[in-house]
Coordinates of C-alpha atoms in Angstrom, one line a residue:
M4 CA 51.9 50.7 -6.8
W5 CA 52.8 49.3 -3.4
L6 CA 50.3 48.5 -0.9
T7 CA 50.1 50.5 2.4
S8 CA 53.0 49.3 4.5
R9 CA 54.1 50.3 7.9
R10 CA 57.4 50.5 6.0
E11 CA 57.9 53.8 4.3
D12 CA 60.2 52.9 1.6
R13 CA 61.9 49.9 0.1
Q14 CA 65.6 48.5 0.9
P15 CA 67.7 50.7 -1.4
P16 CA 69.7 49.1 -4.0
E17 CA 73.0 49.5 -2.5
A18 CA 72.1 47.8 0.6
A19 CA 73.7 44.2 1.3
P20 CA 71.2 41.4 0.9
G21 CA 71.8 39.6 4.0
I22 CA 70.8 36.1 4.9
G23 CA 69.1 35.0 8.1
W24 CA 66.4 36.6 10.5
W25 CA 68.1 40.0 10.3
S26 CA 68.3 40.0 6.7
R27 CA 65.0 42.3 6.2
A28 CA 66.0 45.2 8.0
R29 CA 63.3 48.0 7.8
H30 CA 64.0 51.5 6.5
D31 CA 61.6 53.5 8.5
A32 CA 61.4 54.0 12.3
G33 CA 57.9 54.4 12.6
N34 CA 56.2 56.5 15.1
G35 CA 56.6 56.9 18.8
A36 CA 58.5 59.1 21.7
G37 CA 61.4 60.5 20.8
G38 CA 60.8 62.8 17.3
E39 CA 59.9 62.0 13.8
A40 CA 61.3 59.7 11.5
M41 CA 64.4 61.2 9.7
K42 CA 64.9 61.1 6.1
P43 CA 68.0 59.4 5.0
T44 CA 70.7 61.0 3.2
V45 CA 73.1 59.5 0.4
R46 CA 75.5 59.4 2.9
G47 CA 73.3 57.8 5.3
S48 CA 72.3 55.3 3.0
T49 CA 75.8 54.4 2.2
L50 CA 77.0 54.2 5.7
S51 CA 73.7 52.2 6.7
A52 CA 74.6 49.8 3.8
V53 CA 78.1 49.3 5.0
L54 CA 76.7 48.5 8.6
R55 CA 74.2 46.3 7.4
S56 CA 76.3 44.3 5.1
A57 CA 79.0 43.7 8.4
V58 CA 76.3 42.7 10.6
L59 CA 73.3 41.3 8.6
G60 CA 74.9 37.7 7.2
P61 CA 75.5 34.7 8.7
Q62 CA 79.1 35.0 8.3
L63 CA 81.7 37.9 9.5
R64 CA 82.5 40.0 6.6
S65 CA 85.9 42.0 5.9
R66 CA 86.2 45.3 4.4
A67 CA 86.7 43.4 1.3
D68 CA 83.6 41.5 1.5
I69 CA 81.8 44.5 2.3
A70 CA 83.0 46.3 -0.8
Q71 CA 81.7 43.3 -2.8
D72 CA 78.6 43.3 -1.2
T73 CA 77.7 46.9 -1.7
G74 CA 79.6 48.0 -4.8
L75 CA 81.3 50.6 -3.0
T76 CA 85.3 50.9 -3.5
K77 CA 87.6 49.7 -0.9
P78 CA 88.7 53.0 0.2
T79 CA 85.4 54.2 0.7
V80 CA 84.4 51.1 2.7
S81 CA 87.5 51.7 4.7
K82 CA 86.7 55.2 5.3
L83 CA 83.0 54.5 6.4
V84 CA 84.1 51.6 8.5
E85 CA 86.7 53.9 10.2
Q86 CA 83.6 56.0 11.4
L87 CA 81.7 53.0 12.5
M88 CA 84.5 51.7 14.5
A89 CA 85.1 54.9 16.1
A90 CA 81.6 55.1 17.1
G91 CA 81.7 51.9 19.0
V92 CA 79.6 49.9 16.6
L93 CA 82.2 47.6 14.9
A94 CA 85.6 46.3 15.8
D95 CA 88.3 44.4 14.1
G96 CA 88.3 40.7 14.9
E97 CA 91.2 38.3 14.7
A98 CA 93.1 38.1 11.1
V99 CA 92.0 34.9 9.7
S100 CA 94.2 33.2 6.7
R101 CA 92.7 32.6 3.5
G102 CA 95.5 30.5 1.8
T103 CA 97.5 32.9 -0.5
G104 CA 97.7 36.7 0.0
R105 CA 97.2 38.6 2.8
P106 CA 95.4 37.7 5.9
S107 CA 91.5 38.9 5.8
T108 CA 90.7 40.8 9.0
P109 CA 86.8 40.2 9.8
L110 CA 84.5 43.0 11.4
V111 CA 83.0 41.9 14.6
L112 CA 80.7 43.5 17.3
P113 CA 82.7 45.2 20.1
P114 CA 81.9 43.8 23.5
Q115 CA 79.8 46.8 24.6
G116 CA 78.2 47.3 21.1
V117 CA 74.7 48.5 20.3
V118 CA 71.6 46.6 21.4
G119 CA 67.9 46.7 20.8
I120 CA 65.3 46.1 23.3
G121 CA 62.1 44.4 22.7
V122 CA 59.2 44.4 25.3
E123 CA 56.5 42.0 25.1
I124 CA 52.9 42.4 26.9
A125 CA 50.8 39.3 26.8
S126 CA 47.7 38.2 28.9
D127 CA 49.7 35.5 30.4
H128 CA 53.3 36.9 30.7
L129 CA 55.8 40.0 30.4
G130 CA 59.0 39.6 28.8
V131 CA 61.8 42.1 27.9
R132 CA 64.9 41.1 25.7
A133 CA 67.8 42.9 24.8
V134 CA 69.8 41.4 21.6
D135 CA 72.8 42.8 19.7
L136 CA 73.2 43.9 16.3
R137 CA 73.5 40.1 15.1
G138 CA 70.3 39.1 17.1
A139 CA 72.2 37.4 19.8
T140 CA 70.5 37.5 23.2
V141 CA 72.6 39.9 25.6
D142 CA 70.0 39.9 28.3
E143 CA 66.4 38.9 28.9
R144 CA 63.8 39.1 32.0
R145 CA 60.3 37.6 31.9
S146 CA 57.4 37.5 34.3
L147 CA 54.6 34.6 34.1
V148 CA 52.3 36.4 36.5
P149 CA 49.1 37.2 34.2
T150 CA 48.0 40.5 33.3
L151 CA 44.4 39.9 32.3
E152 CA 42.7 41.1 35.2
E153 CA 45.3 43.6 36.1
E154 CA 44.7 47.4 35.6
P155 CA 46.8 49.1 32.9
G156 CA 49.0 51.2 35.3
A157 CA 49.8 48.0 37.2
T158 CA 51.0 46.1 34.1
V159 CA 52.9 49.4 33.1
D160 CA 54.9 49.5 36.3
R161 CA 55.8 45.7 36.2
T162 CA 56.9 46.2 32.5
V163 CA 59.2 49.1 33.6
A164 CA 60.6 47.1 36.3
L165 CA 61.5 44.2 33.8
L166 CA 62.8 47.0 31.5
L167 CA 65.0 48.6 34.1
D168 CA 66.3 45.2 34.9
V169 CA 67.4 44.7 31.2
L170 CA 68.6 48.1 31.3
S171 CA 71.1 47.7 34.1
G172 CA 72.1 44.4 32.7
V173 CA 73.1 46.1 29.4
S174 CA 74.5 49.2 31.4
G175 CA 77.4 50.8 29.3
R176 CA 76.0 49.8 25.7
A177 CA 73.9 52.4 23.7
V178 CA 70.3 51.5 23.1
S179 CA 69.2 51.6 19.5
G180 CA 65.5 51.6 20.5
V181 CA 62.8 50.1 22.8
C182 CA 60.0 48.3 20.8
V183 CA 56.8 47.0 22.6
S184 CA 54.6 44.4 21.7
V185 CA 50.8 44.5 22.5
P186 CA 48.0 42.1 21.6
G187 CA 45.6 44.7 20.3
R188 CA 44.5 47.3 17.8
L189 CA 46.1 50.6 18.0
S190 CA 45.4 54.1 17.1
V191 CA 47.0 55.5 13.8
D192 CA 50.0 57.1 15.4
R193 CA 50.6 53.8 17.6
T194 CA 50.2 55.7 20.9
T195 CA 47.2 54.2 22.1
V196 CA 45.8 50.7 22.4
L197 CA 42.4 51.2 21.4
S198 CA 40.9 47.7 22.1
A199 CA 43.0 44.8 23.5
P200 CA 40.1 42.3 24.7
N201 CA 42.6 39.8 26.3
L202 CA 44.0 42.4 28.3
S203 CA 40.5 43.9 28.7
W204 CA 42.2 47.3 27.8
T205 CA 40.3 50.0 26.0
D206 CA 42.0 53.2 25.0
V207 CA 45.0 52.8 26.9
P208 CA 47.7 55.6 26.2
L209 CA 50.3 53.1 26.4
L210 CA 53.1 55.0 24.7
S211 CA 52.6 57.9 27.0
L212 CA 52.4 55.7 30.0
L213 CA 55.7 54.1 29.2
A214 CA 57.6 57.3 28.1
G215 CA 56.3 59.4 30.9
H216 CA 56.9 56.6 33.6
P217 CA 59.1 58.3 36.6
S218 CA 61.4 55.5 36.1
L219 CA 61.7 56.1 32.5
A220 CA 60.8 59.8 31.6
R221 CA 64.5 60.8 32.2
H222 CA 66.3 57.7 31.4
P223 CA 69.1 58.6 29.3
A224 CA 69.0 55.4 27.0
L225 CA 65.7 56.6 25.9
H226 CA 66.5 60.0 25.0
A227 CA 69.8 59.9 23.3
A228 CA 68.7 58.0 20.2
P229 CA 67.9 60.4 17.5
V230 CA 64.8 58.2 15.9
T231 CA 62.0 56.7 17.8
P232 CA 63.6 55.2 21.0
L233 CA 60.3 53.9 22.0
S234 CA 57.5 52.8 19.8
V235 CA 54.3 50.4 20.3
H236 CA 53.3 47.8 17.7
N237 CA 50.7 45.0 17.3
D238 CA 52.0 41.3 18.4
S239 CA 50.8 39.6 15.4
Q240 CA 52.5 42.0 13.0
L241 CA 55.8 41.9 14.8
A242 CA 55.3 38.0 14.7
A243 CA 54.7 38.3 10.9
E244 CA 57.8 40.5 10.4
F245 CA 59.9 38.1 12.2
E246 CA 58.5 35.3 10.1
L247 CA 58.8 37.4 6.9
S248 CA 62.7 37.5 7.5
H249 CA 62.8 33.7 6.8
R250 CA 60.4 33.8 3.7
G251 CA 61.8 36.6 1.5
D252 CA 59.5 38.4 -0.7
A253 CA 56.6 36.2 -0.2
S254 CA 52.8 36.4 0.0
F255 CA 50.9 35.0 2.8
M256 CA 48.2 35.2 5.6
Y257 CA 50.1 34.8 8.9
V258 CA 47.7 33.3 11.9
F259 CA 49.0 34.0 15.4
G260 CA 47.3 31.5 17.9
E261 CA 48.2 32.8 21.3
T262 CA 45.5 33.7 24.4
G263 CA 43.4 35.1 21.6
I264 CA 44.0 34.8 17.8
G265 CA 45.8 37.5 15.6
G266 CA 46.8 37.6 12.2
A267 CA 48.8 39.7 9.7
I268 CA 48.8 40.0 6.0
V269 CA 52.1 40.0 3.8
I270 CA 52.0 41.0 0.1
D271 CA 54.9 40.9 -2.1
G272 CA 57.3 40.9 1.1
E273 CA 55.7 43.7 2.3
L274 CA 53.5 43.9 5.8
Y275 CA 50.0 45.1 4.7
V276 CA 48.4 47.0 7.4
G277 CA 45.6 48.6 6.0
T278 CA 43.8 52.2 6.5
N279 CA 43.9 52.2 10.5
G280 CA 46.6 49.4 10.6
W281 CA 44.3 47.0 11.8
A282 CA 44.1 44.6 9.0
G283 CA 44.8 41.0 9.6
E284 CA 42.5 40.9 12.7
I285 CA 41.3 37.0 11.6
G286 CA 40.4 36.5 15.2
H287 CA 37.2 38.7 15.0
V288 CA 35.9 37.2 11.6
A289 CA 32.8 35.6 12.4
V290 CA 32.3 31.8 11.8
E291 CA 28.9 31.1 13.4
V292 CA 26.0 33.4 13.5
G293 CA 25.1 33.9 17.1
G294 CA 27.8 31.9 18.5
A295 CA 29.9 31.8 21.5
R296 CA 30.6 35.2 23.0
C297 CA 34.0 36.6 22.5
R298 CA 35.9 38.9 24.8
C299 CA 35.4 41.9 22.3
G300 CA 31.7 41.7 23.2
R301 CA 30.6 40.0 19.7
R302 CA 29.3 36.8 19.1
G303 CA 30.7 33.9 16.8
C304 CA 34.3 35.3 16.5
L305 CA 36.8 32.8 15.3
E306 CA 38.8 33.9 18.5
A307 CA 35.7 32.7 20.8
H308 CA 35.5 29.1 19.3
A309 CA 39.4 28.2 18.5
S310 CA 41.6 30.3 20.9
Y311 CA 43.6 29.0 23.7
D312 CA 41.3 30.8 26.1
A313 CA 38.0 29.3 24.4
L314 CA 39.5 25.5 24.4
R315 CA 40.4 26.1 28.0
S316 CA 37.3 27.1 29.2
R317 CA 35.5 24.7 26.9
A318 CA 37.5 21.7 28.9
D319 CA 37.0 23.6 32.3
L320 CA 40.9 23.8 32.6
G321 CA 42.7 26.0 34.9
P322 CA 44.9 28.9 33.9
D323 CA 48.1 27.0 34.9
V324 CA 47.7 24.9 31.8
P325 CA 50.5 26.2 29.4
I326 CA 49.4 27.5 26.1
H327 CA 51.6 24.8 24.1
E328 CA 50.1 21.8 26.2
V329 CA 46.4 22.8 25.9
V330 CA 45.5 20.7 22.9
D331 CA 47.2 17.7 24.6
T332 CA 45.7 18.1 27.7
L333 CA 42.3 18.7 26.3
A334 CA 42.6 15.6 23.9
R335 CA 43.3 13.5 27.1
R336 CA 40.2 15.0 28.9
L337 CA 37.8 14.2 26.2
G338 CA 39.7 11.2 24.9
D339 CA 39.1 12.1 21.1
R340 CA 42.4 14.1 19.8
R341 CA 41.0 14.2 16.2
A342 CA 37.5 15.8 17.5
V343 CA 39.9 18.7 19.3
I344 CA 41.9 19.0 16.0
E345 CA 38.4 19.6 14.1
M346 CA 37.3 21.9 17.0
I347 CA 40.1 24.0 16.2
G348 CA 40.6 23.6 12.6
V349 CA 36.9 23.7 11.0
P350 CA 36.3 27.5 12.3
L351 CA 40.0 28.5 11.5
G352 CA 39.4 26.8 7.8
Y353 CA 36.3 29.0 7.7
A354 CA 37.9 32.2 8.8
L355 CA 41.0 31.7 6.4
A356 CA 38.8 30.6 3.3
N357 CA 36.8 33.9 3.3
T358 CA 40.2 36.1 4.1
L359 CA 42.0 34.1 1.3
N360 CA 39.3 34.8 -0.9
V361 CA 39.0 38.6 -0.5
L362 CA 42.9 38.9 -0.5
D363 CA 43.7 36.7 -3.3
L364 CA 46.1 34.7 -1.5
S365 CA 47.2 30.9 -1.6
T366 CA 49.6 30.7 1.1
V367 CA 48.8 30.4 5.1
V368 CA 51.2 30.4 7.9
L369 CA 50.2 28.8 11.3
G370 CA 52.0 30.6 14.4
G371 CA 51.8 30.7 17.9
Y372 CA 50.1 27.5 19.4
F373 CA 48.9 26.4 16.0
A374 CA 52.4 25.8 14.6
P375 CA 53.1 22.4 16.6
I376 CA 49.9 21.0 15.4
A377 CA 50.3 22.4 11.8
G378 CA 50.5 18.9 10.3
E379 CA 47.3 17.6 12.2
L380 CA 45.5 20.7 11.1
E381 CA 46.3 20.8 7.3
P382 CA 43.9 18.0 6.2
V383 CA 41.0 19.8 8.1
L384 CA 41.9 23.0 6.7
H385 CA 42.1 21.7 3.3
Q386 CA 38.6 20.1 3.9
V387 CA 37.1 23.4 4.5
F388 CA 39.2 24.9 1.6
R389 CA 37.7 22.6 -1.0
E390 CA 34.4 23.8 0.0
R391 CA 35.0 27.5 0.6
A392 CA 38.3 28.6 -1.2
L393 CA 38.6 29.8 -4.6
A394 CA 42.2 29.2 -4.5
E395 CA 41.7 25.6 -4.0
E396 CA 40.0 25.0 -7.4
H397 CA 43.3 25.9 -9.1
G398 CA 45.8 24.1 -6.9
Q399 CA 45.8 23.5 -3.2
V400 CA 46.3 26.4 -0.9
R401 CA 49.9 26.0 0.9
V402 CA 49.6 25.7 4.7
G403 CA 53.0 26.0 6.3
R404 CA 54.3 25.9 9.8
A405 CA 55.9 29.2 11.1
V406 CA 59.5 29.4 12.2
D407 CA 60.3 27.9 15.4
D408 CA 60.4 30.5 17.9
A409 CA 58.7 30.4 21.4
H410 CA 58.2 34.3 21.1
P411 CA 57.8 35.3 17.7
A412 CA 56.4 38.8 18.7
L413 CA 59.3 39.4 21.1
S414 CA 61.6 38.4 18.5
G415 CA 60.0 40.8 15.9
A416 CA 60.3 43.3 18.6
T417 CA 63.7 43.2 18.9
R418 CA 64.2 43.5 15.4
T419 CA 62.1 46.7 15.1
A420 CA 64.2 48.0 17.8
L421 CA 67.5 48.1 15.8
D422 CA 65.9 50.0 12.8
P423 CA 67.1 53.5 14.0
V424 CA 71.0 52.4 14.1
L425 CA 70.7 50.1 11.2
N426 CA 68.8 52.8 8.9
H427 CA 69.7 56.0 10.3
T428 CA 73.3 55.3 11.0
P429 CA 74.9 58.8 10.7
E430 CA 72.3 60.4 13.0
W431 CA 72.9 57.7 15.5
I432 CA 76.6 57.9 15.6
A433 CA 76.5 61.8 16.2
A434 CA 73.8 61.2 18.8
M435 CA 76.5 59.0 20.4
A436 CA 79.3 61.1 20.0
H437 CA 77.3 64.2 21.8
D438 CA 76.2 61.7 24.5
A439 CA 79.2 59.7 24.9
G440 CA 79.5 58.1 28.3
A441 CA 75.9 59.0 29.2
T442 CA 73.8 56.9 26.8
L443 CA 72.7 54.5 29.3
R444 CA 73.1 55.5 33.0
P445 CA 70.6 53.6 35.2

């Protein structure tokens, strides 16, 4: 029996395996504005399998390659490819000679092909990125103005402004979906941010604020898609999904060091989110009774001891110190780098040991600002694990560094934004045919 996951079903057997960070296209669209997730049909699964084979691998694929990937006959693949080409999703590339026999014609993305848009709301920046079906960035905008002391409405206004800039930059392209990353706990239906201490948000109806924003409410790009054009997700879970795309069907605890500290749990290649969708919130595991006060209002949370915000405050550093420089700056200020690493690693080790014991996991992946110092943190973590983690009694807990990416939550959001076209391809094609020429009109 599979653990509860945000994914509603696993990849069907006819789907191409794919390699690389796009290889784990999910098969649900989640909740969000724009309608309920559609159940895939047999034809839908087949058409989606052909599309995924064409775009998810590291190399361009011909019709013959796709037939081999999917197990479908060549005539069937050719017919399905014709549908994808007619919809503007795929195009023929230049023929390539492979020695003897007829030249092979690889399938490519057309110049004005489908994009997915990821949005990242963080305490120290906003970001919006559009990517094509192969994950290449088509347009990206960023604001480094902090959001922490800002009213939610003002943050939404600035987010929408960036989103409109990106929509303008991809004008003429169909938008598969828009996925918003936010550092907080969400309602079960993912419409409301229940608590985001590092944004100072409580019970903010983010989905309706975005979907109902005057500049977006009637925007055709957000209403042409048949499945969930706009959705909201937790940032750590999106970052873990991005990490998972590089690790296959692994099991691990993902820790995401940002302004706060987030986490996500992956079991056998599936993101485990728990009953309410909050599983993995390691930043609010208590590591010291009566310890430092956390932004959540409690005392002794890991986040109050080892987050970027906590370290910056401890060294009396200004908000202008970038997150990736805080450890170096703090080490120079205190004159003892080893002490800074222990300041981070010991409380992190306690929180992780407790979590690993409960979940019966033996692998930890360090992301965010923890990633660059993972090598220095590892011996400190193992020292704590030897005292506290059951898994360490039967072999070392594996500590790994996350995939090198400056904005993994945003990268995860762009992946998720492409789910509708990759997983509900016939419905997507039908919507584009119905709204041809009007899917993106700023």
